[in-house]
Amino acid sequence: MHNIPDNLYVPSKLLTIVGALNWGLVGLLNFNLVAAIFGKRSLISRLIYTLVGLAGVYLVIKHKEKYLAKHRKAKGEHEYSGKQYSWSGIQ
């Protein structure tokens, strides 16, 4: 499984929302808010576009992990928790 930290989830969601709103403005009004604020070909604009793209990739991977875990659980498969149990109840 992937070892991607969960603390990137909220910033990724926010960046994806920013990207979606920007694309919505481009599609509806032919207005690119990121380019209007930071410049059409500025380094900051390119950085924002890159971060939005990486956030989308992160969310796809996280969604895939949740999907696979859900289907493993439905099949009755369990992931090893790392705990060892004995008849005496001592861990």
GROMACS .gro file of C-alpha atoms in nm:
model
   91
    1MET     CA    1   0.000   0.000   0.000
    2HIS     CA    2   0.103   0.360  -0.040
    3ASN     CA    3   0.256   0.548   0.249
    4ILE     CA    4   0.109   0.887   0.171
    5PRO     CA    5   0.047   1.104   0.479
    6ASP     CA    6  -0.314   1.185   0.566
    7ASN     CA    7  -0.227   1.539   0.674
    8LEU     CA    8  -0.214   1.639   0.305
    9TYR     CA    9  -0.583   1.559   0.258
   10VAL     CA   10  -0.734   1.895   0.360
   11PRO     CA   11  -0.482   2.113   0.170
   12SER     CA   12  -0.531   1.888  -0.135
   13LYS     CA   13  -0.907   1.930  -0.116
   14LEU     CA   14  -0.869   2.308  -0.091
   15LEU     CA   15  -0.629   2.325  -0.385
   16THR     CA   16  -0.858   2.105  -0.592
   17ILE     CA   17  -1.152   2.334  -0.514
   18VAL     CA   18  -0.945   2.638  -0.614
   19GLY     CA   19  -0.854   2.465  -0.940
   20ALA     CA   20  -1.214   2.366  -1.008
   21LEU     CA   21  -1.338   2.720  -0.946
   22ASN     CA   22  -1.066   2.862  -1.169
   23TRP     CA   23  -1.157   2.621  -1.451
   24GLY     CA   24  -1.523   2.707  -1.402
   25LEU     CA   25  -1.442   3.075  -1.446
   26VAL     CA   26  -1.234   2.997  -1.754
   27GLY     CA   27  -1.516   2.792  -1.904
   28LEU     CA   28  -1.802   3.030  -1.822
   29LEU     CA   29  -1.642   3.372  -1.847
   30ASN     CA   30  -1.310   3.310  -2.022
   31PHE     CA   31  -1.146   3.456  -1.710
   32ASN     CA   32  -0.843   3.293  -1.546
   33LEU     CA   33  -0.838   3.417  -1.187
   34VAL     CA   34  -0.493   3.273  -1.107
   35ALA     CA   35  -0.340   3.441  -1.411
   36ALA     CA   36  -0.521   3.766  -1.331
   37ILE     CA   37  -0.382   3.774  -0.978
   38PHE     CA   38  -0.029   3.642  -1.030
   39GLY     CA   39   0.039   3.701  -1.401
   40LYS     CA   40  -0.022   3.483  -1.703
   41ARG     CA   41   0.318   3.314  -1.719
   42SER     CA   42   0.461   3.395  -1.379
   43LEU     CA   43   0.647   3.147  -1.166
   44ILE     CA   44   0.381   3.172  -0.894
   45SER     CA   45   0.102   3.089  -1.141
   46ARG     CA   46   0.293   2.785  -1.264
   47LEU     CA   47   0.354   2.679  -0.904
   48ILE     CA   48  -0.016   2.706  -0.824
   49TYR     CA   49  -0.111   2.504  -1.134
   50THR     CA   50   0.147   2.240  -1.039
   51LEU     CA   51   0.021   2.221  -0.680
   52VAL     CA   52  -0.339   2.187  -0.801
   53GLY     CA   53  -0.232   1.903  -1.031
   54LEU     CA   54  -0.039   1.726  -0.754
   55ALA     CA   55  -0.337   1.769  -0.521
   56GLY     CA   56  -0.556   1.599  -0.779
   57VAL     CA   57  -0.313   1.307  -0.809
   58TYR     CA   58  -0.300   1.276  -0.429
   59LEU     CA   59  -0.681   1.265  -0.406
   60VAL     CA   60  -0.703   1.001  -0.679
   61ILE     CA   61  -0.454   0.781  -0.492
   62LYS     CA   62  -0.637   0.832  -0.161
   63HIS     CA   63  -0.969   0.750  -0.327
   64LYS     CA   64  -0.820   0.434  -0.474
   65GLU     CA   65  -0.688   0.329  -0.132
   66LYS     CA   66  -1.030   0.379   0.028
   67TYR     CA   67  -1.201   0.196  -0.259
   68LEU     CA   68  -0.966  -0.103  -0.234
   69ALA     CA   69  -0.994  -0.114   0.146
   70LYS     CA   70  -1.374  -0.108   0.122
   71HIS     CA   71  -1.377  -0.397  -0.124
   72ARG     CA   72  -1.127  -0.598   0.082
   73LYS     CA   73  -1.350  -0.553   0.385
   74ALA     CA   74  -1.657  -0.657   0.184
   75LYS     CA   75  -1.474  -0.977   0.080
   76GLY     CA   76  -1.387  -1.048   0.443
   77GLU     CA   77  -1.016  -0.979   0.405
   78HIS     CA   78  -0.850  -0.803   0.698
   79GLU     CA   79  -0.528  -0.611   0.722
   80TYR     CA   80  -0.280  -0.719   0.987
   81SER     CA   81  -0.303  -0.479   1.281
   82GLY     CA   82   0.041  -0.559   1.417
   83LYS     CA   83  -0.098  -0.683   1.747
   84GLN     CA   84  -0.041  -1.035   1.868
   85TYR     CA   85  -0.307  -1.206   2.070
   86SER     CA   86  -0.276  -1.509   2.293
   87TRP     CA   87  -0.521  -1.719   2.490
   88SER     CA   88  -0.418  -1.541   2.810
   89GLY     CA   89  -0.525  -1.203   2.672
   90ILE     CA   90  -0.178  -1.052   2.715
   91GLN     CA   91  -0.065  -0.842   2.423
   0.00000   0.00000   0.00000
